[in-house]
CSV table of C-alpha atoms and ligand atoms in Angstrom, one decimal:
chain,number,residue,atom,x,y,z
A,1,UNK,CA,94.3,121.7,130.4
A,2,UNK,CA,96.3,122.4,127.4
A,3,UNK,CA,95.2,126.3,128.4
A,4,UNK,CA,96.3,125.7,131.7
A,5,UNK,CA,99.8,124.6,130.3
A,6,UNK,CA,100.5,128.0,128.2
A,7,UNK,CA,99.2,130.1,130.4
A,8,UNK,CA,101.7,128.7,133.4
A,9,UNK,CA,104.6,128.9,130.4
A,10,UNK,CA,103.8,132.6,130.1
A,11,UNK,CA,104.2,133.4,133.7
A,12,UNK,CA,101.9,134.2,136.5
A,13,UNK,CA,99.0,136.1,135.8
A,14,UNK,CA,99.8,135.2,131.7
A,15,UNK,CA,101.6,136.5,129.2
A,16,UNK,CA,100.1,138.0,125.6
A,17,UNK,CA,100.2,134.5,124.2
A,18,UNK,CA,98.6,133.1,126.7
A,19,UNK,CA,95.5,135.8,126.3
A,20,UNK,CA,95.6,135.5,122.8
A,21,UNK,CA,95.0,131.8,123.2
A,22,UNK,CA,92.2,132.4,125.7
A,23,UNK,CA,90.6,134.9,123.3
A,24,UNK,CA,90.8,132.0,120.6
A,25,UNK,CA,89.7,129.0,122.7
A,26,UNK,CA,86.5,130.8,124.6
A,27,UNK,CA,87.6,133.8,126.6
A,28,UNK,CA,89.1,134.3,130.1
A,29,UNK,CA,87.2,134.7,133.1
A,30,UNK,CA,84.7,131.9,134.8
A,31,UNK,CA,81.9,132.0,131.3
A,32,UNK,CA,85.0,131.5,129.1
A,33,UNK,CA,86.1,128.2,131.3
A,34,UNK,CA,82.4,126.8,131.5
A,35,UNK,CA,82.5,127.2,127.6
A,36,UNK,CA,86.5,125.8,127.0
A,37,UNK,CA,85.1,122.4,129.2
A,38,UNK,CA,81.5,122.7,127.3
A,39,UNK,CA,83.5,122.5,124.1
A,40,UNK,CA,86.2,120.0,125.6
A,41,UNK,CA,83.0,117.8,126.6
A,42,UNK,CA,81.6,117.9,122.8
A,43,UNK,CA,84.8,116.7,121.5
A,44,UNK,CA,85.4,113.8,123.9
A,45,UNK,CA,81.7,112.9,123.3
A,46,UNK,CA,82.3,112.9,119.5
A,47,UNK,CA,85.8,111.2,119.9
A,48,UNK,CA,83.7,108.5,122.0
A,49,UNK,CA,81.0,107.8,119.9
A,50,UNK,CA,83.6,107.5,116.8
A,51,UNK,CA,85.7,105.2,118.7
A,52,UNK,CA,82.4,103.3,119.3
A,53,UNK,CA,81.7,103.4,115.9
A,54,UNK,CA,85.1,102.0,115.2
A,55,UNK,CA,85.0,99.4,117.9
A,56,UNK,CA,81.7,98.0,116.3
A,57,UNK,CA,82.3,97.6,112.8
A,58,UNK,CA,85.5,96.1,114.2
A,59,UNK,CA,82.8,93.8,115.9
A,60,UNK,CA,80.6,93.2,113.0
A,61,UNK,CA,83.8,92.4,111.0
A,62,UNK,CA,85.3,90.1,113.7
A,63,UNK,CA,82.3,88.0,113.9
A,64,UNK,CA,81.7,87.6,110.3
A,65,UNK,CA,85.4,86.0,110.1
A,66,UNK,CA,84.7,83.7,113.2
A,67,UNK,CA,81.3,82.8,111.1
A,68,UNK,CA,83.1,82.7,108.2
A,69,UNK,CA,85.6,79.6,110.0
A,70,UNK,CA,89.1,80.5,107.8
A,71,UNK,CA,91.0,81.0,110.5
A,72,UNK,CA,94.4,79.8,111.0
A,73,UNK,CA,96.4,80.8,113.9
A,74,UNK,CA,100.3,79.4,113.7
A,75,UNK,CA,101.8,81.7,116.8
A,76,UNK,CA,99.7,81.7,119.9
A,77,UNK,CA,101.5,80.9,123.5
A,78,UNK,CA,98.9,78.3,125.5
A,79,UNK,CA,99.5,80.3,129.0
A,80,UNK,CA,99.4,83.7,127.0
A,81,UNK,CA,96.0,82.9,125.7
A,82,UNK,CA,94.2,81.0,129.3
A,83,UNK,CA,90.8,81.6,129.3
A,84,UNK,CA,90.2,84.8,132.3
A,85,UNK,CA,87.2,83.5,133.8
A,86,UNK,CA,89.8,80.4,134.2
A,87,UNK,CA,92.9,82.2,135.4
A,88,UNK,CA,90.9,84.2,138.1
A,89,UNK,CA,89.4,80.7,139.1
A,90,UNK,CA,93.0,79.4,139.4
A,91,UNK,CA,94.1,82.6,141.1
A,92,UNK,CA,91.3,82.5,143.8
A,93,UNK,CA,92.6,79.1,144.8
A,94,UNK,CA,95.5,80.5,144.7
A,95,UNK,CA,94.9,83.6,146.5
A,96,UNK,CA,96.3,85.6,143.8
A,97,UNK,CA,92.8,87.0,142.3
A,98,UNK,CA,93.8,90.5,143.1
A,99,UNK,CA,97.0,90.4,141.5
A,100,UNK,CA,95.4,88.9,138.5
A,101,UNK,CA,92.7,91.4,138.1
A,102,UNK,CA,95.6,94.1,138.5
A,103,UNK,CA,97.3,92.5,136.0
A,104,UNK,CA,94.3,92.7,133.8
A,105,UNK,CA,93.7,96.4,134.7
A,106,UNK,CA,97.7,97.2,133.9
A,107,UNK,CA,98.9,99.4,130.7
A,108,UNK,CA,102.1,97.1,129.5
A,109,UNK,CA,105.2,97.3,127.4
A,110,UNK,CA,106.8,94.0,126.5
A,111,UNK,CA,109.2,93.6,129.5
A,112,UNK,CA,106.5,94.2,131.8
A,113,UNK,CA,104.3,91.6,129.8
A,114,UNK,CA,106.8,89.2,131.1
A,115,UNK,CA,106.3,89.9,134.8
A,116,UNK,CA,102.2,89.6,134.0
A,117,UNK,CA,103.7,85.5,132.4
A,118,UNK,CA,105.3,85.2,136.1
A,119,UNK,CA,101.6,85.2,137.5
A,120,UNK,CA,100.0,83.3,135.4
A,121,UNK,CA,102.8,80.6,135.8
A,122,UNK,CA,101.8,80.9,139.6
A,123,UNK,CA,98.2,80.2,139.0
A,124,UNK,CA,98.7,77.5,136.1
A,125,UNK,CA,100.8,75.4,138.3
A,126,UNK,CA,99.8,72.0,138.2
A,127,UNK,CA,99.0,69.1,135.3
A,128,UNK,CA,95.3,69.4,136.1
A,129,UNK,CA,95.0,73.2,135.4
A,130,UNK,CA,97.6,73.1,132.1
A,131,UNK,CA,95.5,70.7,130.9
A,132,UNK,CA,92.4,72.4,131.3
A,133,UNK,CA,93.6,75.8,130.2
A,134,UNK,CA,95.2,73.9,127.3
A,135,UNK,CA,92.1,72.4,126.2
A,136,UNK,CA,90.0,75.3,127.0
A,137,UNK,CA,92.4,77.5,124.4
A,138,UNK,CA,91.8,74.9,121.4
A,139,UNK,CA,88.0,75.2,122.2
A,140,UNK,CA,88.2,79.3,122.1
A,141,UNK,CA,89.8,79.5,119.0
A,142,UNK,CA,87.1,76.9,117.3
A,143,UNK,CA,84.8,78.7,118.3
A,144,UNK,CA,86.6,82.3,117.1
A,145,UNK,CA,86.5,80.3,113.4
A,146,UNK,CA,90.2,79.1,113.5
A,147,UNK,CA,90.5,75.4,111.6
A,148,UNK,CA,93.9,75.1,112.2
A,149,UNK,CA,95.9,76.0,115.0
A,150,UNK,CA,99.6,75.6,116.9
A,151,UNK,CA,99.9,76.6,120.3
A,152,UNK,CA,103.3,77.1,121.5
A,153,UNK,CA,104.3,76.2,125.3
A,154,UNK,CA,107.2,76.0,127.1
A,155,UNK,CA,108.2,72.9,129.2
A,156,UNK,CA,108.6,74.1,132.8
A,157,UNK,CA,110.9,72.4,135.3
A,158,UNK,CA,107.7,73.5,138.0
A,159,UNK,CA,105.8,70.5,136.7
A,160,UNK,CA,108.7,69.0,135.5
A,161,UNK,CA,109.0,69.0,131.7
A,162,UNK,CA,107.6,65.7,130.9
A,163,UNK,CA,104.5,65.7,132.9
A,164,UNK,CA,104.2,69.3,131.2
A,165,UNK,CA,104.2,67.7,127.7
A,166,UNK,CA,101.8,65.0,128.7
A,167,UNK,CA,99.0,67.3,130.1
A,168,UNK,CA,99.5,69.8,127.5
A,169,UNK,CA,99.0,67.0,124.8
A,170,UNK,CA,96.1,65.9,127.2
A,171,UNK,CA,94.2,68.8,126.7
A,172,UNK,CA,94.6,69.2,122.7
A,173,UNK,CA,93.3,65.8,122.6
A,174,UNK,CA,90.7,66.2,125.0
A,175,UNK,CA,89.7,69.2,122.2
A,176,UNK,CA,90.2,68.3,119.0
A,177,UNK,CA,90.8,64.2,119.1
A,178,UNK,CA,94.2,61.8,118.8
A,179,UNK,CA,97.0,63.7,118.1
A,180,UNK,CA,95.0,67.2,117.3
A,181,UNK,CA,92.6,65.2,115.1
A,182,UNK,CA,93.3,65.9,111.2
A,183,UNK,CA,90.6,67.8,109.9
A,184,UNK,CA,89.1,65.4,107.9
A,185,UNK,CA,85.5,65.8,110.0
A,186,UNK,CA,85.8,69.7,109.4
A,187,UNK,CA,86.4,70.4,112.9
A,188,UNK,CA,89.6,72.5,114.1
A,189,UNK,CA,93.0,70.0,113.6
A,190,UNK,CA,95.7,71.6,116.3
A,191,UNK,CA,99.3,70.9,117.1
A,192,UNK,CA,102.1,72.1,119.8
A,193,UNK,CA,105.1,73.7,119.3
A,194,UNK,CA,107.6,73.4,122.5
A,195,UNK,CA,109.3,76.8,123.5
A,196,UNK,CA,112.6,76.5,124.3
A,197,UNK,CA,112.4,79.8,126.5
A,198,UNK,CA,115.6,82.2,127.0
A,199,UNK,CA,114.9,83.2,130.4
A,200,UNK,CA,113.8,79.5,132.1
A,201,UNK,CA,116.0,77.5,129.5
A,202,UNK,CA,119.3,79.3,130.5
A,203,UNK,CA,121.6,76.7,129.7
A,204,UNK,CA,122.3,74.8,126.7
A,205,UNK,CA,121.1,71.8,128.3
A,206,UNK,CA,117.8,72.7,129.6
A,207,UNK,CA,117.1,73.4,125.8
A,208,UNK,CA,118.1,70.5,124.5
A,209,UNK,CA,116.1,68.6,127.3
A,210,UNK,CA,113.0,70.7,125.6
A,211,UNK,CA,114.0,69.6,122.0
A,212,UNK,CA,114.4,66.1,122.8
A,213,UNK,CA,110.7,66.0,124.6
A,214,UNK,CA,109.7,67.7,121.0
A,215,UNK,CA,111.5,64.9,119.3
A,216,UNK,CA,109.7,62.3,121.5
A,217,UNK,CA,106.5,63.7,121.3
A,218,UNK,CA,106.0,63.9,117.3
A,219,UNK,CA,104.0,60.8,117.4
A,220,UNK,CA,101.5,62.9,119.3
A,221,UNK,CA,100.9,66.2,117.9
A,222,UNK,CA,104.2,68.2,118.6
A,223,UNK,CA,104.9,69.5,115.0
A,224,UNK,CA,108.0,72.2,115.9
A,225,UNK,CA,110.3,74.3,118.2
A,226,UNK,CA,110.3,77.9,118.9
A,227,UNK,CA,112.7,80.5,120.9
A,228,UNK,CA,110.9,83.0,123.0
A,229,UNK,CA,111.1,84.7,126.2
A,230,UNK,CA,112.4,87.7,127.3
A,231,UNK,CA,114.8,89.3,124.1
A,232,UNK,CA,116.7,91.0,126.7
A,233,UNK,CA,118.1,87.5,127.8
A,234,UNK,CA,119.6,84.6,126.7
A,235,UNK,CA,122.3,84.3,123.8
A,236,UNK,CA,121.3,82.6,120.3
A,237,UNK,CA,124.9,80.9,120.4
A,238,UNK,CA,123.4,78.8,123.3
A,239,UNK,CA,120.4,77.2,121.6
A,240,UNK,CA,121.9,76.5,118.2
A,241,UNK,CA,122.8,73.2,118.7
A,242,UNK,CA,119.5,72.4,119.8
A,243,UNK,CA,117.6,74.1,117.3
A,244,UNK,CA,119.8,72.3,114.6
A,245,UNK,CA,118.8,69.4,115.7
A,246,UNK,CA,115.2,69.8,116.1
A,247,UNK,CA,115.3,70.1,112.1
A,248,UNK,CA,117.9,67.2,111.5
A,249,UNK,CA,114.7,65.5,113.5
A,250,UNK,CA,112.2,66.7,110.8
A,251,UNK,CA,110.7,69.3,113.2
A,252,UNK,CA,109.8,72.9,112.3
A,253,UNK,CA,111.7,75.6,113.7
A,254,UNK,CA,110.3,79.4,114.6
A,255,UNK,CA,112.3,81.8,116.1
A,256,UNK,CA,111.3,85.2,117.9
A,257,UNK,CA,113.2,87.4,116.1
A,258,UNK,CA,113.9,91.5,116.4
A,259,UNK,CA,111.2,92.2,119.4
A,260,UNK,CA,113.2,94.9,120.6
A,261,UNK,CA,115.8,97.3,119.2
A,262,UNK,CA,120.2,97.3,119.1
A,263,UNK,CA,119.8,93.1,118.6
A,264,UNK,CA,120.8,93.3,114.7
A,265,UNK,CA,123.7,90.5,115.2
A,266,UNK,CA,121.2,88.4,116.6
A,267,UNK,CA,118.6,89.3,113.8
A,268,UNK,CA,121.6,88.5,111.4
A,269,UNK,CA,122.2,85.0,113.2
A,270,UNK,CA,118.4,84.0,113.1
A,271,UNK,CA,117.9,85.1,109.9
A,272,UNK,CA,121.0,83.2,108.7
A,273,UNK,CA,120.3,80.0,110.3
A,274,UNK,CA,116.9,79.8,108.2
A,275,UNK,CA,114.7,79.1,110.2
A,276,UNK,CA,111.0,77.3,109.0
A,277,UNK,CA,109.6,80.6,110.1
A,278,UNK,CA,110.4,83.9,112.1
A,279,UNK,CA,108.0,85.9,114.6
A,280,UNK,CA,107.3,89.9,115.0
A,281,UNK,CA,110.2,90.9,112.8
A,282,UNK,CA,109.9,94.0,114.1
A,283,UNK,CA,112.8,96.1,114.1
A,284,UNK,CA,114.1,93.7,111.5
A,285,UNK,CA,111.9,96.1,109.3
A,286,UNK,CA,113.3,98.8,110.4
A,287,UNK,CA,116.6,98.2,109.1
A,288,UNK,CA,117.7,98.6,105.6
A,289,UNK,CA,119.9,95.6,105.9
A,290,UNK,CA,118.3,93.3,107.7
A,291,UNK,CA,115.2,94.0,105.6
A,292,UNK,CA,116.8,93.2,102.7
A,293,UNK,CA,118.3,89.8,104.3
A,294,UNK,CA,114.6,89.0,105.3
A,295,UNK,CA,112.9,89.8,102.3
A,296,UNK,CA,115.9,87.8,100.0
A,297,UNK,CA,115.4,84.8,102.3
A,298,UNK,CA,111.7,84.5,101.9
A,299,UNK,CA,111.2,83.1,105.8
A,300,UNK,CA,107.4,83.3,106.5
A,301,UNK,CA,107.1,86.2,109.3
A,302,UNK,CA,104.4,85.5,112.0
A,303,UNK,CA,102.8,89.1,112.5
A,304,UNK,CA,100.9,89.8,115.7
A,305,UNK,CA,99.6,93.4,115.1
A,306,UNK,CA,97.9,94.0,118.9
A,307,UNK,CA,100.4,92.3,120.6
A,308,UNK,CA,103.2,95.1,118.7
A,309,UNK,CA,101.1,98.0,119.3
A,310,UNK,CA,99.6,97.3,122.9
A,311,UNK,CA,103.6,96.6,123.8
A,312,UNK,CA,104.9,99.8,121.8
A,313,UNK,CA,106.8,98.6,119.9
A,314,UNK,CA,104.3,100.0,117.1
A,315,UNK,CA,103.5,103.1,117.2
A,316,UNK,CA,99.8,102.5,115.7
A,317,UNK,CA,98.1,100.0,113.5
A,318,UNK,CA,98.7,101.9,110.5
A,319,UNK,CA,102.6,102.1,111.2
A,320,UNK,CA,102.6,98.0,111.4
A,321,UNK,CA,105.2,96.5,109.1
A,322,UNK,CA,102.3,94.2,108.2
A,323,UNK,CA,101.7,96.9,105.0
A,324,UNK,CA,105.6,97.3,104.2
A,325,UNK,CA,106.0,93.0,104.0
A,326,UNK,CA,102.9,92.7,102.4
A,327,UNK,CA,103.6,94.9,99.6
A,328,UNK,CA,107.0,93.6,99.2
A,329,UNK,CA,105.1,90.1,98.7
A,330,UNK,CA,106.9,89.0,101.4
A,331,UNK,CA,104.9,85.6,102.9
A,332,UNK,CA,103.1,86.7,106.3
A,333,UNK,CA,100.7,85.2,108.3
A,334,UNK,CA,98.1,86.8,110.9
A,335,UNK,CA,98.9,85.8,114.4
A,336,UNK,CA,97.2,86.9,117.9
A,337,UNK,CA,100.5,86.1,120.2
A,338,UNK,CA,98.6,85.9,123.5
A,339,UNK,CA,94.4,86.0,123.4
A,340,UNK,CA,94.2,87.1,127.1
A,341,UNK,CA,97.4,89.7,127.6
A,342,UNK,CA,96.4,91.7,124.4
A,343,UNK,CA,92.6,91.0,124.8
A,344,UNK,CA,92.4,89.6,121.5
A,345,UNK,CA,90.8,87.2,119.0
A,346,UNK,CA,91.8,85.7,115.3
A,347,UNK,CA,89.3,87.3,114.1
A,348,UNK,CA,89.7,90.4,115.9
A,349,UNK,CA,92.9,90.5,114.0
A,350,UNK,CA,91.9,89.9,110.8
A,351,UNK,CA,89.0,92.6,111.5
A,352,UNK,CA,91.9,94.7,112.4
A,353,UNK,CA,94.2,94.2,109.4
A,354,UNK,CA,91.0,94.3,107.2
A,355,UNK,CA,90.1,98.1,108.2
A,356,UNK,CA,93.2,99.3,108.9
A,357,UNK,CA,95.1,98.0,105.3
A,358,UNK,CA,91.9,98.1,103.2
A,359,UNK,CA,91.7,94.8,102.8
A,360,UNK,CA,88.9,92.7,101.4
A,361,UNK,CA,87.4,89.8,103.1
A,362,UNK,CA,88.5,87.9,100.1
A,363,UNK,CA,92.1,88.7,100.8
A,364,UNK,CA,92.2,87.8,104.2
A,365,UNK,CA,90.6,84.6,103.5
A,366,UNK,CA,93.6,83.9,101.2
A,367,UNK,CA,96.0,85.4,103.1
A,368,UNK,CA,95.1,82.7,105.7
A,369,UNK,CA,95.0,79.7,103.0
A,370,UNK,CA,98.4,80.9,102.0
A,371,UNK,CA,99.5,80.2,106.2
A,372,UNK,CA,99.0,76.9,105.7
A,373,UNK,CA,101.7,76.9,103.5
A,374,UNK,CA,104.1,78.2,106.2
A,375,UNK,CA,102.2,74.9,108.7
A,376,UNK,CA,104.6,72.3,110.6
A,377,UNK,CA,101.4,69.9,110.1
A,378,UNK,CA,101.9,66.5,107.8
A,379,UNK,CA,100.6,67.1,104.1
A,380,UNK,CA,97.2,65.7,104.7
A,381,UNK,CA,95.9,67.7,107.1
A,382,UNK,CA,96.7,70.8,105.3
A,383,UNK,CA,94.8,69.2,102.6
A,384,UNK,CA,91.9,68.8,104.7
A,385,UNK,CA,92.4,72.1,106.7
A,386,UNK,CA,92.2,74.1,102.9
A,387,UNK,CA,89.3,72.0,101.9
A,388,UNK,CA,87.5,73.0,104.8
A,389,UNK,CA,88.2,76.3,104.5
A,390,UNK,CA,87.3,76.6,100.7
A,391,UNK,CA,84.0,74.9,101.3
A,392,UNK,CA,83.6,77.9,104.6
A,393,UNK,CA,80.2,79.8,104.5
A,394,UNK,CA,80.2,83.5,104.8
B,1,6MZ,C1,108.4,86.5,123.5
B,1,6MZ,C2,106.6,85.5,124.5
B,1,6MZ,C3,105.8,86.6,124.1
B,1,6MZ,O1,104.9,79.1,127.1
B,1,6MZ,O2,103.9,79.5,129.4
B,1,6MZ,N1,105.9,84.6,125.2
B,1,6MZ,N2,107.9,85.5,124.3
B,1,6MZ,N3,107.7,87.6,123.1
B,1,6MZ,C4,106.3,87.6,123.4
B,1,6MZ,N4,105.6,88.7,122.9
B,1,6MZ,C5,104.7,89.4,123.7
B,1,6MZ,N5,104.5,86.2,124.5
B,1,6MZ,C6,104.6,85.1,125.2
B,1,6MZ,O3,103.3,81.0,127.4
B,1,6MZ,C7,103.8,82.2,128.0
B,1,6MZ,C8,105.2,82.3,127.6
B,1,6MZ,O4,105.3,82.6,126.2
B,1,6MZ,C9,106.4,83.4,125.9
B,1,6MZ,C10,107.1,83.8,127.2
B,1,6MZ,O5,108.2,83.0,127.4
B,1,6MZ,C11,105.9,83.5,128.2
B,1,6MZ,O6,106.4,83.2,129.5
B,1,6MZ,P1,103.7,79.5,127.9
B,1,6MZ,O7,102.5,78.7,127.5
C-alpha cells in the first residue's frame, strides 16, 4: 500500500524513487508483489501474535489484581459502566438493540462518547432498570477485586430526580447492604456521588435541585458531588453556588476538570475553588501554569488511562500524564471512568498502569491504599476498607 502511494507520487508509470523503492521492498513485476504481500502477511502475523502476547499478560496481570481484591475505584459513572448483556436486554425491549450493538462496534472521541450516553439513557429509562444496572455495577466491580467503590450518577428529570435517587440507592443496597454496607464483613462498602451534569443541569437551579437530593440523601450512602458532562458546555460560574454548598453541607466535591483543550480559565477556576478532588486533569498537564497550580495545591487527580487514550485525548499509554504526576509525587488514584464505553476493568487498569510504567504489584497495591485517603466515605469504613485490603491474598 505504502508502495502503491510513492509510486502514484512519482507519476504514472513511476518515477526513479519509486523503482528504487520497488528494488528495495521485493522487485516490480507480479513475483515482486506476491513477495511485498508475503512479507506484509509475516509482519501483521508477528505484529498479531505480539499484540496477543501483550493482551495476555495484560490478562494474567488483570486477574491476579481482581484475585488479589485491593481495588478501589473512586470515579466510575453508573450508566457509563451498565452491564452489556443488560443494556442490549433493555435495548431489545426497547427496540434499540441495533443501535446499541453499533454503538458498541463504533471508534469514539469524547464528544461522540456523549451521543453513545444519549442511548443508553434511552434504554435505562425507568426506576426498575436503574436499579438493576445500579446494582448489577456494584456486583461487577466485587467481583473485578474492588473493596471500595463510588459510582457517580446524574439525577435525570426523565425519571424525575428523586425517584432517580431512590432506585439508584436501591440498587447499592440491594448489593452491598444498608447504606453501601461498611466493610466491616470484608465484602465491597460502595457510595454515590450525584452528578450535577453541564449539558442536562443547564441552569443554576437544576443543579442546586441535584445538590440538595445529595444533601438529603447522606443518611443513605450519598457521600459527594461531581461536575461532568459535556466540557464543551455549561459555564463553571453557574454551578458554584451549588457546589459551595454541597461542602458547607459536609459533602465531597469532584470536578471534571481540563477534558479538552483552550478551557485554562476554567481549569484556573476549578483548581482555585479546591475542590476534594479533580478528574482527568488532562490538558491541565499540559500547561506549565496550570501544572504548577495543580501540583502546589495537592488536589487528588482521578486518572482514567483507557478512557484518555480510547477518546484521544492521549496519544498512547506511555504518553499518560499518569507518569509525569506520579513522579512529581503528586496524589493520583487509578480510575476506569466508564466499564462498558472503554471496555474496561479496575484491574484491567492497574494491569495497564503496571506494564506500561514499570510498576510493581506492590506499588499498585499502595497506590490504591493511598485512594482511600482521597475517599468521601466516614472514617470507619476506610478503616475497614484498608484492613481488608492489607489482610488481601495474592
Ligand atoms: C465527562 C462523563 C464522562 O450519570 O448517566 N460522563 N462526563 N467526561 C467523561 N469522560 C468520558 N463519562 C461519563 O453516567 C453517564 C454520564 O456520565 C457523564 C456524562 O454526563 C454521561 O451522560 P450517568 O450514570
Amino acid at each position: 500500500e505504502e508502495v502503491g502511494r510513492d509510486v502514484g507520487a512519482g507519476g504514472v508509470g513511476g518515477g526513479v524513487r519509486a523503482r528504487r523503492l520497488m528494488a528495495n521492498r521485493g522487485g516490480g513485476g507480479a513475483r515482486g508483489r506476491r513477495r511485498r504481500r508475503r512479507r506484509a502477511r509475516r509482519r501483521a502475523t508477528a505484529r498479531m501474535r505480539s499484540d496477543d502476547a501483550k493482551n495476555d499478560a495484560r490478562a494474567r496481570r488483570a486477574a491476579a489484581f481482581a484475585r488479589a481484591r485491593c481495588g478501589v475505584e473512586l470515579h466510575a459513572h453508573v450508566n457509563g459502566c451498565v452491564r452489556e448483556d443488560t443494556l442490549l436486554e433493555l435495548a431489545a425491549a426497547r427496540g434499540l438493540e441495533r443501535e446499541c450493538e453499533r454503538a458498541l462496534a463504533s471508534d469514539r472521541d469524547l464528544l461522540a462518547c456523549f451521543e453513545i450516553f444519549k442511548l443508553v439513557h434511552a434504554c435505562v429509562d425507568d426506576a426498575a432498570a436503574l436499579r438493576r444496572v445500579t446494582r448489577e455495577v456494584c456486583e461487577d466491580f466485587a467481583r473485578d477485586g474492588a473493596r471500595y467503590l463510588e459510582l457517580r450518577t446524574t439525577p435525570k428529570e426523565q425519571i424525575g430526580k428523586e425517584r432517580y435517587v431512590e432506585a439508584v440507592l436501591s440498587g447499592l443496597e440491594d448489593a452491598c447492604g444498608r447504606c453501601g454496607g461498611d466493610g466491616a464483613d470484608g465484602e465491597l462498602a460502595a457510595r454515590i456521588i450525584l452528578s450535577v451534569d453541564r449539558a442536562r443541569d443547564d441552569d443554576a437551579s437544576k443543579a442546586m435541585e441535584t445538590i440538595d437530593l445529595a444533601i438529603k440523601y447522606k443518611e443513605r450512602g450519598v457521600v459527594g458531588v461531581d461536575l461532568s458532562g459535556s466540557p464543551v458546555v455549561g459555564h463553571w460560574d453557574r454551578y458554584v453556588a451549588a457546589f459551595e454548598k454541597a461542602r458547607a453541607h459536609g459533602l465531597g466535591t469532584s470536578l471534571h476538570n481540563g477534558e479538552v483543550a483552550n478551557t485554562e480559565a476554567e481549569q484556573r477556576a476549578f483548581i482555585a475553588f479546591r475542590p476534594d478532588r479533580l478528574g482527568h486533569c488532562v490538558y491541565t498537564v499540559r500547561d506549565e501554569s496550570l501544572l504548577r497550580d495543580l501540583l502546589a495545591s495537592k488536589i487528588p487527580v482521578e486518572l482514567c488511562l483507557t478512557s484518555n487514550v480510547k477518546t484521544r485525548s492521549c496519544a498512547g499509554f506511555a504518553e499518560h500524564h499518569f507518569a509525569k504526576l506520579r513522579s512529581a509525587g503528586h496524589p493520583i488514584c487509578l480510575c476506569t471512568d466508564d466499564t462498558w464505553v472503554f471496555q474496561t476493568s479496575l484491574s484491567r487498569e492497574y494491569a495497564i498502569a503496571a506494564e506500561t510504567f514499570g510498576l510493581t504489584d506492590d506499588e499498585i497495591r499502595d497506590m490504591s491504599t493511598r485512594a482511600m485517603d482521597f475517599a468521601f466515605c466516614d472514617e470507619d469504613v476506610k478503616l475497614n476498607v484498608l484492613a481488608n485490603i492489607r489482610n488481601s491474598t495474592s
